[in-house]
XYZ file of C-alpha atoms in Angstrom:
776
model
C -106.222 -77.959 -49.487
C -107.156 -74.769 -51.110
C -110.441 -74.958 -49.352
C -108.681 -75.319 -46.095
C -106.471 -72.386 -46.793
C -109.302 -70.216 -47.710
C -110.982 -71.087 -44.532
C -107.902 -70.234 -42.562
C -107.684 -66.882 -44.274
C -111.214 -66.225 -43.294
C -110.426 -67.056 -39.710
C -107.408 -64.675 -39.651
C -108.273 -61.798 -41.882
C -105.430 -59.529 -40.385
C -102.615 -61.582 -41.842
C -103.229 -60.163 -45.295
C -102.710 -56.542 -43.945
C -99.013 -56.997 -42.547
C -96.488 -54.597 -44.227
C -92.702 -55.517 -44.677
C -90.107 -53.690 -42.615
C -88.252 -52.379 -45.645
C -91.377 -50.774 -46.838
C -92.045 -49.278 -43.478
C -88.431 -47.891 -43.377
C -88.751 -46.395 -46.834
C -92.086 -44.826 -45.969
C -91.395 -43.516 -42.512
C -87.677 -42.548 -42.817
C -87.422 -38.842 -42.126
C -85.874 -36.350 -44.419
C -83.427 -35.224 -41.657
C -81.859 -38.634 -41.393
C -81.428 -38.695 -45.082
C -79.742 -35.330 -44.951
C -77.325 -36.453 -42.185
C -76.408 -39.567 -44.073
C -75.740 -37.490 -47.163
C -73.485 -35.111 -45.226
C -71.501 -37.989 -43.768
C -70.885 -39.344 -47.180
C -69.750 -35.941 -48.396
C -67.387 -35.550 -45.400
C -65.838 -38.884 -46.125
C -65.274 -37.769 -49.692
C -63.752 -34.468 -48.459
C -61.409 -36.352 -46.093
C -60.152 -38.430 -48.936
C -59.574 -35.288 -50.995
C -57.606 -33.559 -48.122
C -55.412 -36.608 -47.612
C -54.666 -36.624 -51.306
C -53.813 -32.894 -51.183
C -51.474 -33.318 -48.161
C -49.720 -36.149 -49.837
C -49.201 -34.029 -52.938
C -47.895 -31.092 -50.854
C -45.409 -33.310 -48.970
C -44.226 -34.757 -52.177
C -43.735 -31.306 -53.639
C -41.812 -30.100 -50.526
C -39.488 -33.052 -50.679
C -39.020 -32.361 -54.333
C -38.229 -28.703 -53.547
C -35.663 -29.676 -50.908
C -34.028 -32.075 -53.307
C -33.989 -29.321 -55.861
C -32.369 -26.916 -53.389
C -29.686 -29.432 -52.551
C -29.072 -29.929 -56.209
C -28.761 -26.174 -56.653
C -26.160 -26.020 -53.835
C -24.281 -28.916 -55.324
C -24.485 -27.241 -58.695
C -23.051 -24.024 -57.233
C -20.256 -25.998 -55.599
C -19.546 -27.743 -58.862
C -19.655 -24.365 -60.591
C -17.043 -22.994 -58.164
C -14.918 -26.055 -58.679
C -15.311 -25.579 -62.402
C -14.239 -21.947 -62.071
C -11.183 -22.983 -60.073
C -10.451 -25.608 -62.714
C -10.830 -23.018 -65.457
C -8.487 -20.685 -63.528
C -5.929 -23.481 -63.187
C -6.297 -24.279 -66.863
C -5.884 -20.604 -67.703
C -2.689 -20.450 -65.662
C -1.472 -23.575 -67.429
C -2.326 -22.083 -70.827
C -0.552 -18.883 -69.815
C 2.553 -20.797 -68.808
C 2.436 -22.764 -72.089
C 2.007 -19.621 -74.112
C 4.873 -17.930 -72.256
C 7.051 -20.942 -73.043
C 6.006 -20.935 -76.687
C 6.631 -17.227 -76.943
C 10.101 -17.607 -75.511
C 10.901 -20.424 -77.966
C 9.517 -18.458 -80.903
C 11.494 -15.418 -79.846
C 14.700 -17.426 -79.737
C 13.898 -19.007 -83.079
C 13.142 -15.640 -84.636
C 16.461 -14.225 -83.468
C 18.250 -17.112 -85.150
C 16.260 -16.785 -88.455
C 16.640 -14.201 -91.164
C 15.072 -10.731 -91.464
C 11.917 -11.952 -93.242
C 11.360 -14.760 -90.851
C 12.079 -12.382 -87.959
C 9.332 -10.033 -89.148
C 6.885 -12.873 -89.567
C 7.665 -14.309 -86.183
C 7.342 -10.850 -84.618
C 3.856 -10.607 -86.022
C 2.999 -14.031 -84.692
C 4.493 -13.147 -81.291
C 2.331 -10.049 -81.170
C -0.719 -12.185 -81.805
C 0.277 -14.560 -79.034
C 0.818 -11.576 -76.665
C -2.676 -10.341 -77.315
C -3.973 -13.824 -76.678
C -1.999 -14.012 -73.427
C -3.330 -10.659 -72.226
C -6.861 -11.742 -72.974
C -6.319 -14.989 -71.064
C -4.910 -13.082 -68.076
C -7.833 -10.688 -68.170
C -10.315 -13.542 -68.180
C -8.509 -15.183 -65.254
C -8.544 -11.966 -63.168
C -12.212 -11.415 -63.926
C -13.021 -14.909 -62.776
C -10.908 -14.392 -59.640
C -12.681 -11.169 -58.742
C -16.053 -12.784 -59.391
C -15.087 -15.603 -57.059
C -14.077 -13.112 -54.373
C -17.367 -11.270 -54.804
C -19.275 -14.508 -54.353
C -17.330 -15.324 -51.185
C -17.936 -11.831 -49.811
C -21.639 -12.091 -50.582
C -21.792 -15.393 -48.749
C -19.672 -13.977 -45.835
C -17.091 -16.692 -46.353
C -14.392 -14.396 -45.052
C -11.744 -16.975 -44.339
C -11.980 -18.500 -47.818
C -11.799 -15.034 -49.393
C -8.702 -14.177 -47.373
C -7.031 -17.455 -48.322
C -7.790 -16.870 -52.010
C -6.402 -13.326 -51.936
C -3.348 -14.480 -50.023
C -2.681 -17.232 -52.557
C -3.118 -14.743 -55.410
C -0.678 -12.299 -53.887
C 1.858 -15.045 -53.231
C 1.740 -16.132 -56.889
C 1.857 -12.486 -58.063
C 4.160 -10.517 -55.730
C 3.682 -7.369 -57.802
C 0.159 -7.096 -56.355
C 1.663 -6.329 -52.937
C 4.039 -3.649 -54.222
C 3.045 -0.043 -53.713
C 4.491 1.238 -56.999
C 2.572 1.386 -60.301
C 3.229 -1.267 -62.904
C 4.043 -0.507 -66.501
C 0.835 -1.921 -67.906
C -2.639 -0.576 -67.337
C -4.465 -3.890 -66.857
C -2.550 -5.094 -63.777
C -3.079 -1.675 -62.215
C -6.797 -1.923 -62.761
C -6.851 -5.434 -61.327
C -4.767 -4.320 -58.358
C -7.176 -1.453 -57.712
C -10.144 -3.789 -57.914
C -8.429 -6.256 -55.621
C -7.728 -3.451 -53.114
C -11.411 -2.606 -53.036
C -12.237 -6.214 -52.190
C -9.600 -6.228 -49.483
C -11.091 -3.045 -48.023
C -14.504 -4.698 -47.957
C -12.979 -7.671 -46.149
C -11.296 -5.330 -43.698
C -14.569 -3.574 -42.933
C -16.316 -6.895 -42.348
C -13.560 -8.018 -39.965
C -13.657 -4.734 -38.065
C -17.418 -5.057 -37.757
C -16.976 -8.536 -36.311
C -14.467 -7.364 -33.670
C -16.811 -4.578 -32.566
C -19.733 -6.857 -31.849
C -20.682 -6.610 -28.144
C -21.119 -10.354 -27.704
C -18.079 -11.516 -29.648
C -16.183 -14.438 -28.138
C -12.448 -14.752 -27.680
C -12.083 -17.410 -30.389
C -14.056 -15.377 -32.908
C -12.069 -12.261 -32.017
C -8.785 -14.048 -32.597
C -9.973 -15.295 -36.017
C -10.961 -11.791 -37.073
C -7.645 -10.324 -35.897
C -5.732 -13.095 -37.688
C -7.646 -12.217 -40.861
C -6.574 -8.595 -40.542
C -2.994 -9.719 -40.071
C -3.161 -11.733 -43.316
C -4.522 -8.666 -45.071
C -1.474 -6.727 -43.868
C -3.391 -4.648 -41.285
C -1.287 -5.545 -38.227
C -1.433 -2.111 -36.624
C -5.215 -1.941 -36.973
C -5.542 -5.484 -35.597
C -3.469 -4.574 -32.542
C -5.558 -1.473 -31.892
C -8.730 -3.529 -32.140
C -7.257 -6.089 -29.722
C -6.636 -3.390 -27.105
C -10.013 -1.799 -27.793
C -11.827 -5.102 -27.333
C -10.141 -5.915 -24.009
C -10.599 -2.369 -22.784
C -14.315 -2.644 -23.570
C -14.507 -5.948 -21.677
C -12.714 -4.399 -18.691
C -15.005 -1.380 -18.706
C -18.089 -3.594 -18.623
C -16.682 -5.652 -15.749
C -15.880 -2.530 -13.755
C -19.288 -0.972 -14.383
C -20.944 -4.173 -13.195
C -18.847 -4.234 -10.010
C -18.928 -0.559 -8.964
C -22.456 -0.708 -7.447
C -21.155 -3.430 -5.093
C -18.259 -1.341 -3.741
C -20.183 -0.015 -0.687
C -20.891 -3.621 0.310
C -17.168 -4.397 0.568
C -15.555 -1.177 1.889
C -12.257 -2.808 2.848
C -11.781 -5.329 0.015
C -13.399 -3.667 -2.999
C -10.036 -2.208 -4.034
C -8.487 -5.680 -4.248
C -11.305 -6.840 -6.528
C -10.841 -3.817 -8.777
C -7.127 -4.524 -8.833
C -7.750 -8.118 -9.914
C -10.072 -6.976 -12.710
C -7.649 -4.383 -14.072
C -4.368 -6.239 -13.800
C -5.720 -9.597 -14.964
C -7.039 -7.875 -18.098
C -3.678 -6.188 -18.656
C -1.918 -9.527 -18.227
C -4.265 -11.328 -20.631
C -3.975 -8.570 -23.240
C -0.185 -8.624 -23.000
C -0.126 -12.380 -23.409
C -2.446 -12.325 -26.455
C -0.450 -9.487 -27.997
C 2.775 -11.455 -27.670
C 1.205 -14.587 -29.106
C -0.361 -12.905 -32.131
C 2.003 -10.013 -32.856
C 5.323 -11.169 -31.419
C 7.871 -8.905 -29.715
C 7.437 -5.920 -31.980
C 8.604 -2.863 -29.965
C 5.870 -0.708 -31.481
C 3.146 -3.027 -30.217
C 4.889 -3.490 -26.842
C 5.043 0.265 -26.298
C 1.394 0.567 -27.232
C 0.504 -2.076 -24.616
C 2.551 -0.235 -21.981
C 0.864 3.084 -22.743
C -2.566 1.486 -22.565
C -1.709 -0.295 -19.291
C -0.508 2.976 -17.755
C -3.783 4.693 -18.647
C -5.765 1.813 -17.160
C -3.740 1.987 -13.929
C -4.365 5.727 -13.662
C -8.074 5.075 -14.132
C -7.924 2.292 -11.549
C -6.314 4.504 -8.895
C -8.899 7.202 -9.581
C -11.703 4.668 -9.075
C -10.185 3.483 -5.812
C -10.105 7.054 -4.506
C -13.652 7.819 -5.641
C -15.209 4.748 -4.002
C -13.020 4.576 -0.897
C -14.507 4.873 2.618
C -13.854 8.133 4.505
C -10.082 8.568 4.584
C -9.909 9.295 8.304
C -11.273 5.877 9.269
C -9.542 2.560 9.856
C -11.477 0.891 6.964
C -9.944 3.383 4.519
C -6.442 2.524 5.732
C -7.132 -1.182 5.379
C -8.663 -0.692 1.924
C -5.650 1.320 0.784
C -3.268 -1.283 2.209
C -5.091 -4.161 0.522
C -5.161 -2.205 -2.732
C -1.416 -1.538 -2.637
C -0.641 -5.144 -1.664
C -2.727 -6.690 -4.442
C -1.628 -4.192 -7.098
C 2.079 -4.490 -6.315
C 1.821 -8.278 -6.391
C 0.209 -8.040 -9.830
C 2.945 -5.654 -10.991
C 5.611 -8.088 -9.834
C 3.908 -10.822 -11.864
C 3.654 -8.567 -14.930
C 7.379 -7.915 -14.858
C 7.868 -11.495 -16.094
C 5.897 -10.439 -19.198
C 8.124 -7.407 -19.723
C 5.826 -4.789 -18.155
C 7.451 -2.758 -15.389
C 4.612 -0.828 -13.796
C 5.561 -0.869 -10.101
C 7.153 2.585 -10.089
C 4.177 4.163 -11.843
C 1.780 2.464 -9.447
C 3.722 3.711 -6.426
C 3.841 7.245 -7.831
C 0.059 7.187 -8.319
C -0.710 5.491 -4.995
C 1.675 7.540 -2.846
C -0.522 10.701 -2.613
C -3.526 8.546 -1.748
C -1.605 6.568 0.869
C -0.144 9.771 2.302
C -3.613 11.275 2.585
C -5.061 8.192 4.286
C -2.113 7.933 6.681
C -2.238 11.630 7.505
C -5.965 11.601 8.275
C -5.694 8.375 10.278
C -2.912 9.811 12.389
C -4.897 13.012 12.880
C -7.737 10.803 14.112
C -5.274 8.940 16.331
C -3.929 12.230 17.704
C -7.412 13.372 18.657
C -8.110 10.039 20.329
C -4.829 10.103 22.257
C -5.048 13.716 23.391
C -8.703 13.508 24.392
C -8.048 12.466 27.978
C -11.705 12.823 28.905
C -12.982 10.248 26.411
C -13.949 6.759 27.492
C -11.892 3.711 26.606
C -14.870 1.395 26.384
C -14.724 -0.853 23.363
C -10.926 -0.594 23.117
C -9.581 -3.703 24.833
C -5.860 -4.367 25.144
C -4.185 -7.702 25.674
C -2.590 -8.238 29.116
C 0.931 -7.927 27.760
C 0.128 -4.351 26.684
C -2.135 -3.369 29.567
C -0.204 -4.855 32.504
C 2.915 -2.618 32.293
C 0.734 0.502 32.404
C -1.628 -0.820 35.068
C 1.160 -0.637 37.660
C 0.819 3.166 37.671
C -2.934 3.140 38.334
C -2.527 3.193 42.134
C -0.151 6.158 42.266
C -1.556 8.492 39.633
C -4.707 9.809 38.057
C -6.582 7.082 36.180
C -6.790 9.440 33.194
C -3.029 9.140 32.815
C -3.113 5.331 32.628
C -6.131 5.386 30.312
C -4.373 7.820 28.006
C -1.362 5.504 27.781
C -3.554 2.522 26.967
C -5.426 4.570 24.376
C -2.136 5.579 22.767
C -1.002 1.973 22.426
C -4.431 0.909 21.150
C -4.607 3.461 18.320
C -1.046 2.740 17.207
C -1.682 -1.006 17.328
C -4.892 -0.544 15.343
C -3.024 1.349 12.609
C -0.178 -1.169 12.415
C -2.566 -4.117 12.175
C -4.257 -2.576 9.127
C -0.994 -2.509 7.162
C 0.005 -5.186 4.678
C 3.520 -6.421 4.006
C 4.188 -4.463 0.815
C 2.693 -1.289 2.282
C 5.108 -1.607 5.186
C 7.927 -2.255 2.738
C 7.276 0.917 0.747
C 5.756 3.209 3.395
C 7.194 1.795 6.627
C 9.624 4.646 7.269
C 6.840 7.186 6.807
C 4.619 5.293 9.236
C 7.366 4.996 11.849
C 8.080 8.710 11.596
C 4.406 9.485 12.078
C 4.295 7.203 15.120
C 7.250 9.034 16.647
C 5.543 12.375 15.948
C 2.364 11.072 17.565
C 4.368 10.070 20.624
C 5.934 13.536 20.711
C 2.464 15.125 20.732
C 1.488 12.762 23.515
C 4.550 13.814 25.499
C 3.619 17.472 24.979
C 0.230 16.705 26.522
C 1.941 15.024 29.480
C 4.203 18.028 29.980
C 1.104 20.173 30.464
C 0.249 17.962 33.430
C 3.476 18.942 35.241
C 3.501 21.958 37.573
C 4.383 25.219 35.779
C 7.780 26.820 36.150
C 6.428 30.301 36.772
C 3.280 32.351 37.105
C 3.483 33.275 33.438
C 3.544 29.601 32.504
C 0.527 28.965 34.700
C -1.351 31.795 33.026
C -0.485 30.358 29.633
C -1.674 26.917 30.623
C -4.981 28.314 31.842
C -5.778 29.202 28.255
C -5.677 25.501 27.363
C -7.666 23.069 29.507
C -5.518 20.589 31.428
C -7.616 17.615 32.449
C -5.187 16.163 34.966
C -2.379 17.482 37.163
C 0.620 15.619 38.515
C 1.148 17.537 41.749
C 2.878 15.075 44.051
C 6.219 13.407 43.495
C 4.565 10.010 43.027
C 2.157 11.375 40.394
C 4.964 13.058 38.496
C 7.104 9.938 38.617
C 4.129 7.882 37.419
C 3.767 10.309 34.515
C 7.418 9.838 33.604
C 7.126 6.091 34.065
C 4.117 5.926 31.740
C 5.968 7.714 28.954
C 9.073 5.596 29.528
C 7.085 2.339 29.496
C 5.355 3.267 26.240
C 8.575 4.273 24.501
C 10.858 1.529 25.816
C 8.544 -1.475 26.219
C 5.200 -1.194 24.455
C 5.918 0.731 21.252
C 8.754 -1.622 20.225
C 6.361 -4.555 20.610
C 3.626 -2.824 18.604
C 5.897 -1.820 15.714
C 7.967 -5.011 15.736
C 5.999 -6.237 12.720
C 7.152 -3.210 10.726
C 10.778 -3.763 11.669
C 10.557 -7.461 10.854
C 9.309 -6.746 7.325
C 11.987 -4.103 6.713
C 14.742 -6.355 8.043
C 13.561 -9.309 5.970
C 13.630 -7.168 2.840
C 17.244 -6.230 3.563
C 18.192 -9.872 4.068
C 16.454 -11.037 0.893
C 18.017 -8.260 -1.157
C 15.598 -8.734 -4.062
C 14.853 -5.726 -6.225
C 11.122 -6.304 -5.834
C 11.390 -6.605 -2.048
C 13.876 -3.837 -1.322
C 12.270 -0.644 0.009
C 12.702 2.606 -1.837
C 15.645 4.843 -1.013
C 13.394 7.349 0.745
C 11.783 4.588 2.815
C 14.842 3.425 4.733
C 15.090 4.088 8.431
C 17.415 2.732 11.070
C 16.131 1.438 14.382
C 18.619 3.551 16.286
C 17.468 6.693 14.471
C 13.831 5.955 15.230
C 14.578 5.230 18.892
C 16.564 8.460 18.982
C 13.406 10.311 17.941
C 11.500 8.707 20.801
C 14.422 9.481 23.100
C 14.282 13.125 22.152
C 10.652 13.269 23.242
C 11.497 11.501 26.517
C 14.381 13.895 27.088
C 12.013 16.807 26.613
C 9.615 15.397 29.217
C 12.435 14.569 31.620
C 14.039 18.002 31.230
C 10.744 19.748 31.928
C 10.304 17.664 35.059
C 13.874 18.344 36.215
C 13.654 22.066 35.499
C 10.444 22.576 37.417
C 11.678 20.309 40.220
C 15.032 22.099 40.577
C 13.517 25.553 40.230
C 10.977 24.746 42.956
C 13.891 23.535 45.072
C 16.100 26.588 44.475
C 13.394 29.251 44.770
C 10.976 29.637 47.626
C 7.302 30.389 47.135
C 8.102 34.059 47.657
C 10.546 33.975 44.771
C 13.694 34.231 46.878
C 16.617 32.049 45.835
C 17.754 29.512 48.398
C 20.981 28.974 46.460
C 22.368 32.523 46.636
C 25.867 33.825 45.978
C 25.830 35.493 49.427
C 26.647 32.164 51.063
C 30.053 32.328 49.403
C 30.753 35.911 50.462
C 30.480 35.567 54.259
C 30.305 32.178 56.013
C 27.812 31.476 58.790
C 30.391 29.737 60.925
C 33.814 30.915 62.015
C 36.834 29.795 60.060
C 38.125 27.627 62.918
C 34.797 25.814 63.233
C 34.529 25.279 59.471
C 38.013 23.774 59.254
C 37.289 21.341 62.069
C 33.876 20.275 60.738
C 33.720 21.043 56.977
C 30.361 20.382 55.334
C 28.723 21.474 52.067
C 26.536 24.563 52.201
C 22.978 24.152 53.408
C 21.322 24.250 49.933
C 23.473 21.344 48.763
C 22.790 19.427 51.959
C 19.110 20.001 51.274
C 19.640 18.811 47.694
C 21.108 15.575 49.023
C 18.083 15.056 51.272
C 15.680 15.932 48.468
C 17.282 13.394 46.149
C 17.132 10.775 48.926
C 13.449 11.434 49.403
C 12.744 11.307 45.656
C 14.757 8.091 45.357
C 12.590 6.478 48.022
C 9.381 7.462 46.187
C 10.857 6.356 42.858
C 11.671 2.967 44.313
C 7.980 2.445 45.000
C 6.466 4.059 41.906
C 9.060 2.871 39.392
C 9.541 -0.563 40.855
C 11.471 -2.750 38.479
C 12.560 0.226 36.375
C 15.866 1.008 38.056
C 17.491 2.580 35.036
C 14.860 5.285 34.767
C 15.294 6.023 38.474
C 19.051 6.266 38.108
C 19.071 8.448 35.015
C 16.307 10.724 36.310
C 18.075 11.455 39.596
C 21.341 11.949 37.724
C 19.656 14.464 35.465
C 18.291 16.290 38.500
C 21.822 16.591 39.868
C 23.033 17.724 36.482
C 20.246 20.321 36.243
C 21.405 21.920 39.498
C 24.958 22.502 38.272
C 23.660 23.624 34.866
C 21.461 26.185 36.570
C 24.358 27.372 38.685
C 26.610 27.615 35.626
C 24.088 29.665 33.627
C 22.618 31.834 36.394
C 23.927 35.312 35.557
C 22.512 36.883 38.729
C 24.580 34.469 40.807
C 27.798 35.266 38.966
C 27.127 38.990 38.817
C 27.221 39.040 42.645
C 30.553 37.210 42.779
C 32.098 39.193 39.950
C 31.062 42.535 41.423
C 34.234 44.424 42.404
C 32.629 45.591 45.633
C 31.835 42.037 46.764
C 33.867 40.981 49.863
C 35.485 37.822 48.498
C 37.382 35.614 50.936
C 39.373 32.371 50.398
C 36.838 30.567 52.595
C 34.041 31.354 50.114
C 36.030 29.891 47.209
C 36.833 26.812 49.316
C 33.137 26.388 50.162
C 32.075 26.678 46.490
C 34.668 24.104 45.393
C 33.563 21.730 48.185
C 29.933 22.085 47.069
C 30.868 21.141 43.522
C 32.878 18.122 44.704
C 29.954 17.165 46.922
C 27.563 17.302 43.963
C 29.817 15.086 41.860
C 30.240 12.614 44.715
C 26.450 12.417 45.119
C 26.179 11.175 41.543
C 29.077 8.747 41.944
C 27.847 7.531 45.302
C 24.415 6.613 43.939
C 25.840 5.135 40.757
C 24.514 7.853 38.486
C 26.162 8.709 35.181
C 28.455 11.551 36.289
C 30.497 12.625 33.299
C 28.283 15.614 32.474
C 28.066 16.644 36.130
C 31.842 16.382 36.418
C 32.407 18.530 33.333
C 30.008 21.310 34.341
C 31.300 21.330 37.917
C 34.852 21.652 36.587
C 33.777 24.663 34.490
C 32.119 26.277 37.537
C 35.262 25.755 39.639
C 37.470 27.190 36.883
C 35.266 30.266 36.594
C 35.188 30.756 40.350
C 38.990 30.465 40.544
C 39.344 33.091 37.808
C 36.898 35.369 39.598
C 38.696 35.085 42.961
C 42.148 35.329 41.323
C 41.095 38.573 39.654
C 40.475 39.979 43.178
C 43.991 39.100 44.388
C 43.309 35.711 46.023
C 45.929 33.102 45.118
C 44.232 29.657 44.879
C 47.533 27.824 45.299
C 48.162 29.303 48.716
C 44.562 29.779 49.895
C 43.154 26.327 49.051
C 44.014 22.877 50.357
C 45.033 19.980 48.144
C 42.497 18.535 45.655
C 42.418 15.233 47.517
C 41.120 17.062 50.583
C 37.965 18.158 48.720
C 37.304 14.657 47.448
C 37.687 13.002 50.829
C 35.725 15.759 52.586
C 32.819 15.384 50.128
C 32.752 11.604 50.696
C 32.813 12.087 54.456
C 30.009 14.635 54.259
C 27.784 12.145 52.460
C 28.298 9.548 55.181
C 27.728 12.092 57.948
C 24.483 13.240 56.371
C 23.310 9.659 55.973
C 23.897 9.049 59.701
C 22.319 12.359 60.632
C 25.485 13.517 62.449
C 28.879 15.014 61.762
C 31.407 12.981 63.697
C 30.764 9.343 62.856
C 33.430 7.122 61.491
C 32.899 6.764 57.793
C 34.061 3.180 57.856
C 30.989 2.201 59.819
C 28.561 3.060 57.014
C 27.110 -0.091 55.495
C 25.466 -0.538 52.069
C 22.061 -1.163 53.580
C 21.955 2.439 54.806
C 22.530 3.902 51.346
C 19.036 4.686 50.161
C 20.169 5.991 46.802
C 22.513 3.094 46.095
C 21.484 0.735 43.278
C 23.244 -2.586 43.252
C 25.200 -3.510 40.159
C 25.209 0.029 38.733
C 27.109 1.953 41.433
C 30.781 2.839 41.277
C 31.004 1.765 44.917
C 32.248 -1.627 45.948
C 30.636 -1.494 49.404
C 33.037 0.674 51.419
C 32.989 4.478 51.700
C 36.605 4.705 50.687
C 35.707 3.579 47.183
C 32.785 5.964 46.480
C 34.820 7.965 43.990
C 36.177 6.511 40.790
C 39.069 8.992 40.970
C 42.129 7.920 42.901
C 43.195 10.002 45.868
C 46.363 11.025 44.047
C 44.319 12.647 41.259
C 42.659 16.054 41.503
C 38.946 16.687 40.734
C 39.729 18.681 37.640
C 42.205 16.167 36.266
C 40.012 13.052 36.600
C 40.099 10.784 33.561
C 36.868 11.156 31.609
C 37.126 7.574 30.462
C 36.755 6.371 34.039
C 33.428 8.163 34.447
C 29.995 6.997 33.341
C 28.694 8.525 30.124
C 25.422 10.461 30.320
C 22.389 8.602 29.016
C 18.793 9.666 29.030
C 16.161 7.057 29.851
C 18.571 4.379 28.692
C 20.737 1.822 30.395
C 23.916 3.488 31.740
C 25.869 0.317 31.049
C 25.029 0.582 27.353
């Protein structure tokens, strides 16, 4: 076998040269690989070391936290121990006091020797007691210091409060007999001052909450600083209000008409909240209540000043609305505050009144410019049909500027009234109504300039001021009067009805908060009387220029001259057979007929203005005749050839004038009175020249019947017609329902035939009214 193996080895000589893998690895392994393996091993060792270190650190931290908790618990136990020691000290003190009292009683009962011994022992016990009290106070102060250092304010306050309750002498202001309590009291006062400063610092923090503020103020109250706490309460809420206002003021231009209401809510809600908190924390102390009132008054003054500073331009409608909203919201808040005992309404009204007056004044100045600017366009100022329709009826008979001016007047007044709130109307309604009546008076003055002038001097004066429209014809002048009448009697009452409703409701309610002020009361009849005065002025100007143009010719000669009563045109026999009024009065009758016809077309549906206007024209004639000194100077001249026929003619003319008014159903009392005065003066004038009226004049009934017959003759255009044939349909100036006539000529006069003209009962005659219903 060995031989065989040797042979095999010879056949495969390479087998003997094969090297094991382990040897190859150990020989050919690089030094770098060895280094990497070494580093890995080292890193693994380092990882183990770090994990061990972290574990140790965590263990130490947990141990530290446990130690901290133990320290806190130890401190708590220490405090409890101190409290226990204090309680034990108090107990020891009480025991010692009891022992001392017993020893004192025993010593008083014993002999002199025993008394001296017991006195010595009592002295020793007193020293012990003082030392115990001193130790207790020191511990108490140390406890307070610890609480102050830890900012445990509430616990410190409770401890001091308990100490002062158990020792009332600490609250007294006088000095005690012993020195030690005084020193302790002084030290305790220092701690209380430190607490007070900390509480004040808390209340002054910008971000302090309501709950935290109340706790701090309550702490001050427990320390006996009620006045300071109340001041800090007001200061805190004032600071909050100031910040709210400063944040809102930049937004005021974005809300020009409602910003004032928002400011009002900010101010008055803060006042309400402060008042409520003051009552809850401090009670009903008058000192604190007065302080709240004073602060609230200052805040309201500041509020009104802010409203003025940030208001829109005062002459615009937004400013009026902003002021109205401000007054409404503020007065509502004041009414609510009265339930909390704060009466601020009067102060608010006193502060707001100048501002409201300024806004109203400038708005009405703006309205006056808009109304009197007849040349401006009305575009963008629409009116509802119920306001525009009554004025539109005059558009066909007058200048369109006149109708546009009337619509503009109603629009501006309506715009002002709509901007007012209920409480503004309640407190400023009378002022507003007065301003509206003044505005209407200015408007009437502008209309008067459109009437023809009374003389050349008037025309020259009017040339200095531009007049943009003229009412030359009768229809234009009547349309002018109708426009003013329609505004005053129909449209203005509708526009201002809201004001009257509020004022009337306040009277019915009768509440103190709803009743208007004494200087803000106005009666409807007084206000309408103001409008009536303006209408009377317009009507009188129309009547004066109309009558003067009738009496005087263009050359300036008077058609109604006293010469017609000095020498008659006709013979006496002819006059007695066919008596008629003088030609000027016949012409007056025709002129009134003509004007009545035009008025029936222009003033259709407005019969009362027609009636009163024509009555005033008749009245103006007799007034002119009564006051015309040139006329009477001719008659009263001693050289004038007076005859009974002239006196008879003058009396017939006066009766004729009165019968014109009665015939047409005009109010005739004033005409009757003035005509009676003219007749009386004429009789005196003729009697002074030797003419006896009793023998020279016919009976009074003759004048009345002759005047009635003259009216019928003039209506028929002749002089001999039977008066019984005149029918109502021929009476142009008759107005059904308002005339004194019952349809027959014999009843034209309200004076019976047995009564004279001068002795007619004034109660049977219509009373004079001006642009108002004669029946009223």
